[in-house]
Amino acid sequence: MSLWVWKFGGSSVAGPDRIRHVARRVAEARKEGHDLVVVVSAMGDTTDDLIDLARQLHPEPPARELDALLATGEQASAALLAMALDALGVPARSFTGWQAGIQTEGAHGNARVRAIAAERLREALEAGFVPVVAGFQGLNAEGHVTTLGRGGSDTTAVALAAALEAERCEIFSDVEGVFTADPRVVPDARLLPVISYDEMMELARLGAQVLHHRAVTCAQRHGIVIHARSTFSDHPGTRVVPAGTVEPDRPVSGVTSDRHVARLALVSVPNVPGIAHRVFSALAEAGINVDMISQSVARNGHQDIAFTIADGHLPVARRVLEPLVRELPAQRLVVDDGIAKVSAVGAGMATQPGVAATMFGALAGAGINIEMISTSEISISCLVAREQVDEAVRAVHAAFDLGR
Amino acid sequence: MSLWVWKFGGSSVAGPDRIRHVARRVAEARKEGHDLVVVVSAMGDTTDDLIDLARQLHPEPPARELDALLATGEQASAALLAMALDALGVPARSFTGWQAGIQTEGAHGNARVRAIAAERLREALEAGFVPVVAGFQGLNAEGHVTTLGRGGSDTTAVALAAALEAERCEIFSDVEGVFTADPRVVPDARLLPVISYDEMMELARLGAQVLHHRAVTCAQRHGIVIHARSTFSDHPGTRVVPAGTVEPDRPVSGVTSDRHVARLALVSVPNVPGIAHRVFSALAEAGINVDMISQSVARNGHQDIAFTIADGHLPVARRVLEPLVRELPAQRLVVDDGIAKVSAVGAGMATQPGVAATMFGALAGAGINIEMISTSEISISCLVAREQVDEAVRAVHAAFDLGR
């Protein structure tokens, strides 16, 4: 009998009717003879509501306690889906992360799956139950409940699929799969039937919401094919597969954007060794990831260092950098939080010249100024004014002829 | 340093403001030099809301899954109180039931505390944390989350006080302690500064809400003195103590009532051996506790068997008894769910004659008919019409001169 791991996102279990709908899908798959392990997120806005409650009690809620609080959301939806399955005559059992044997390591709120001791799930499967696992969580070596951060339930599903050697890993959400761009922004965006791990990771890292890059990394490491599908349709969705199995037929596979970007610039710092190290190690110590970096050509022994971070880190970044302005010294710190990033991603761009030129031309043609540029093997990103970013996505999408 | 266990009920943690209030009380006690372990219930109506949600998905939610669902309520409030304490500069850590080492046995939804492996709590105390423990829950030997049933958080607190050899066990709620009757029903009800375990258990069993009889049983077994107090005042409340330490100065200590009663009668069953056994063992197998029982004197080889159960068990009881009506046979099954029970409780009644006569006289004087009577060493209960039960409580309270 084939084993499938299915994961349902928060909007798929946002209320009793939707939970029942998910239960019916699971019951049908069982009827077709498949064994299933189901991973669920917290219902609808539960996680945001719990975070709100926490913030009312503490300006910066202790990470261990925030994890203990948030983990209850997925536990509740797992129990509720197990009940809905039982009501359809499908024997089911809910599992918290620790009951499912999910062992984590790393920081609270952003832990990694270290290992999965899947005996209890296997026993439940053998006894004929559908295990319903609370996503997004596990237990660390000290016995504390930890959450896996954004996209954590996707990662739970992929890690379980690997541990249980599942035949399929399907991630259900309220979108039909991975598109060439966000269909809400680009009306003629096209569903990609297949995409490589590398491209999917890059799209996710650069702003696409449909799958989280950590889940894709985990899938790639274990050779798990992910199907990204819609809870509310039977469309086959997008398969995320090893690069070798999909031939890039075009330089760019998708265009994405990220509005949660802030740019900081340290203006006129001395051009002496060790300056960049001091700046970026101070940010790293504060737990802030830096994305794009540019350093101006030195003039009169001074230069500018500019970089981007997630805009949620802005308050902490200011606290870290303001003393450095005096110490380095820099003339001043300039912060711009009115920007966004547009990115084109494609495994084919490495072998096809002119991709950057096409992208810059598309933006210029739409009258959009480029504030900063960064590139990787399979992506090009441009920083633009935030109010122009949707326009930028449309222009780049059209320039690479990605529409249906 | 003295160790106190404090327990706060659902209304005491019903929102951010109340959680902050509880945190301030805990912070003050810490400042006075006491170590504390705090047990919390789920916030406000959370448990009822979760039960509603479960019932929308399943007419009779599987007990294991209902436990998994309900346990999240206390886990969330424990994490939130830990955050509120941290915000006041009091280091705190939340613990789920299983993290606190609470091992259970028995049925889901109504488990008992089998043992407490309190090492993690002791370590947290030694490290200077206030452990905040999710009440009402533990883990059974199979690794399933189980809840302790009604009053479960009180039991958690008492069991922890015993395991940690705490100096005090204080149960905080929205009432100031144990009264001679419910002050909402009897305006001149008096707060009892002290009451014996036996009387408290009997009051709780017969309907008083302030402490659950299982918590009191647990306290008696371990010799733990419980203080029942109000979260919202500094009143010392009621101490629940061994019988030997409190001399009964009056025959009756308190009057209570229970509206959640239904009476069933099997009319005209054959007066042959084994009939009562068949009826009550069938109910016991269905998990239904029978409270009062009366059997009429036999006439023409037939008699009536009447008894009371909790009204929530009525649907199941009907299912169990209807086939018996045909098998025994009985003439018919009569169900009365318009009744309630009024009870007078007092350790002194065993040694003082005339208590029953006083109670029956009080009811008669108020024009209230007695439908059924049962007695124990320290209580007398009468079944009356539900719409007259408040009046009955006032009449009995006055007859024993329990007012201030």
PDB file of C-alpha atoms in Angstrom, chain A residues 16 19-20 43 50 53-54 56-59 61-62 64-66 68-69 72 75-76 78-84 86-87 92-95 98-99 120 139 142-145, chain B residues 16 19-20 43 50 53-54 56-59 61-62 64-66 68-69 72 75-76 78-84 86-87 92-95 98-99 120 139 142-145:
ATOM      1  CA  PRO A  16     -15.600  23.543  10.709  1.00  0.00           C
ATOM      2  CA  ILE A  19     -12.085  20.976   8.128  1.00  0.00           C
ATOM      3  CA  ARG A  20     -14.943  18.738   6.999  1.00  0.00           C
ATOM      4  CA  MET A  43      -6.812  27.377  11.809  1.00  0.00           C
ATOM      5  CA  LEU A  50      -2.100  34.398  19.553  1.00  0.00           C
ATOM      6  CA  LEU A  53      -2.403  38.337  22.644  1.00  0.00           C
ATOM      7  CA  ALA A  54       1.244  37.714  23.526  1.00  0.00           C
ATOM      8  CA  GLN A  56      -0.477  42.638  24.796  1.00  0.00           C
ATOM      9  CA  LEU A  57       1.324  40.952  27.686  1.00  0.00           C
ATOM     10  CA  HIS A  58       4.945  41.509  26.709  1.00  0.00           C
ATOM     11  CA  PRO A  59       6.579  43.976  24.302  1.00  0.00           C
ATOM     12  CA  PRO A  61       7.493  37.915  24.303  1.00  0.00           C
ATOM     13  CA  PRO A  62      10.131  35.414  25.493  1.00  0.00           C
ATOM     14  CA  ARG A  64      10.313  29.874  24.565  1.00  0.00           C
ATOM     15  CA  GLU A  65       6.896  30.990  25.774  1.00  0.00           C
ATOM     16  CA  LEU A  66       5.833  32.285  22.369  1.00  0.00           C
ATOM     17  CA  ALA A  68       4.696  27.122  23.743  1.00  0.00           C
ATOM     18  CA  LEU A  69       1.748  29.399  22.958  1.00  0.00           C
ATOM     19  CA  THR A  72      -1.250  25.030  20.627  1.00  0.00           C
ATOM     20  CA  GLN A  75      -2.419  20.953  18.090  1.00  0.00           C
ATOM     21  CA  ALA A  76      -6.020  22.125  18.160  1.00  0.00           C
ATOM     22  CA  ALA A  78      -4.925  18.360  14.390  1.00  0.00           C
ATOM     23  CA  ALA A  79      -7.395  17.173  17.063  1.00  0.00           C
ATOM     24  CA  LEU A  80     -10.321  18.753  15.208  1.00  0.00           C
ATOM     25  CA  LEU A  81      -9.382  17.146  11.871  1.00  0.00           C
ATOM     26  CA  ALA A  82      -8.998  13.781  13.626  1.00  0.00           C
ATOM     27  CA  MET A  83     -12.552  14.198  14.959  1.00  0.00           C
ATOM     28  CA  ALA A  84     -13.894  15.144  11.517  1.00  0.00           C
ATOM     29  CA  ASP A  86     -13.684   9.840  12.773  1.00  0.00           C
ATOM     30  CA  ALA A  87     -17.126  11.299  12.015  1.00  0.00           C
ATOM     31  CA  ALA A  92      -7.712   8.948  13.014  1.00  0.00           C
ATOM     32  CA  ARG A  93      -5.367  10.080  15.757  1.00  0.00           C
ATOM     33  CA  SER A  94      -3.903  13.512  16.331  1.00  0.00           C
ATOM     34  CA  PHE A  95      -0.240  13.898  17.243  1.00  0.00           C
ATOM     35  CA  TRP A  98       6.631  15.744  20.133  1.00  0.00           C
ATOM     36  CA  GLN A  99       4.189  12.841  19.990  1.00  0.00           C
ATOM     37  CA  ARG A 120       4.547   6.049  16.992  1.00  0.00           C
ATOM     38  CA  LEU A 139      10.719  19.192  20.839  1.00  0.00           C
ATOM     39  CA  GLU A 142      16.092  20.129  26.509  1.00  0.00           C
ATOM     40  CA  GLY A 143      12.433  19.092  26.260  1.00  0.00           C
ATOM     41  CA  HIS A 144      11.139  22.531  25.248  1.00  0.00           C
ATOM     42  CA  VAL A 145       8.474  22.894  22.564  1.00  0.00           C
TER      43      VAL A 145
ATOM     44  CA  PRO B  16      -4.819  40.182  29.143  1.00  0.00           C
ATOM     45  CA  ILE B  19      -3.550  37.762  33.419  1.00  0.00           C
ATOM     46  CA  ARG B  20      -1.523  40.876  34.250  1.00  0.00           C
ATOM     47  CA  MET B  43      -8.901  31.444  29.712  1.00  0.00           C
ATOM     48  CA  LEU B  50     -13.493  24.296  22.005  1.00  0.00           C
ATOM     49  CA  LEU B  53     -16.178  23.460  17.845  1.00  0.00           C
ATOM     50  CA  ALA B  54     -15.653  19.746  18.456  1.00  0.00           C
ATOM     51  CA  GLN B  56     -19.718  20.838  15.126  1.00  0.00           C
ATOM     52  CA  LEU B  57     -17.360  18.215  13.707  1.00  0.00           C
ATOM     53  CA  HIS B  58     -18.549  15.127  15.548  1.00  0.00           C
ATOM     54  CA  PRO B  59     -21.793  14.343  17.392  1.00  0.00           C
ATOM     55  CA  PRO B  61     -16.161  13.606  19.699  1.00  0.00           C
ATOM     56  CA  PRO B  62     -13.686  10.770  20.343  1.00  0.00           C
ATOM     57  CA  ARG B  64      -8.778  10.985  23.043  1.00  0.00           C
ATOM     58  CA  GLU B  65      -9.122  13.799  20.510  1.00  0.00           C
ATOM     59  CA  LEU B  66     -11.328  15.908  22.766  1.00  0.00           C
ATOM     60  CA  ALA B  68      -5.919  16.621  22.896  1.00  0.00           C
ATOM     61  CA  LEU B  69      -8.039  19.617  21.887  1.00  0.00           C
ATOM     62  CA  THR B  72      -4.391  23.314  24.457  1.00  0.00           C
ATOM     63  CA  GLN B  75      -1.246  25.333  27.690  1.00  0.00           C
ATOM     64  CA  ALA B  76      -1.997  28.690  26.071  1.00  0.00           C
ATOM     65  CA  ALA B  78       0.251  28.981  31.024  1.00  0.00           C
ATOM     66  CA  ALA B  79       2.447  30.435  28.267  1.00  0.00           C
ATOM     67  CA  LEU B  80       0.639  33.798  28.443  1.00  0.00           C
ATOM     68  CA  LEU B  81       1.003  34.045  32.235  1.00  0.00           C
ATOM     69  CA  ALA B  82       4.707  33.167  31.929  1.00  0.00           C
ATOM     70  CA  MET B  83       5.058  36.070  29.470  1.00  0.00           C
ATOM     71  CA  ALA B  84       3.193  38.446  31.777  1.00  0.00           C
ATOM     72  CA  ASP B  86       8.577  37.955  32.507  1.00  0.00           C
ATOM     73  CA  ALA B  87       7.274  41.428  31.589  1.00  0.00           C
ATOM     74  CA  ALA B  92       8.930  32.246  34.511  1.00  0.00           C
ATOM     75  CA  ARG B  93       8.516  29.118  32.445  1.00  0.00           C
ATOM     76  CA  SER B  94       5.329  27.474  31.255  1.00  0.00           C
ATOM     77  CA  PHE B  95       4.920  23.706  31.499  1.00  0.00           C
ATOM     78  CA  TRP B  98       3.467  16.214  30.524  1.00  0.00           C
ATOM     79  CA  GLN B  99       6.386  18.634  30.826  1.00  0.00           C
ATOM     80  CA  ARG B 120      11.797  19.426  35.885  1.00  0.00           C
ATOM     81  CA  LEU B 139       0.058  12.058  30.054  1.00  0.00           C
ATOM     82  CA  GLU B 142       0.484   5.099  26.425  1.00  0.00           C
ATOM     83  CA  GLY B 143       1.728   8.640  25.809  1.00  0.00           C
ATOM     84  CA  HIS B 144      -1.707  10.142  25.154  1.00  0.00           C
ATOM     85  CA  VAL B 145      -2.666  13.531  26.559  1.00  0.00           C
TER      86      VAL B 145
END
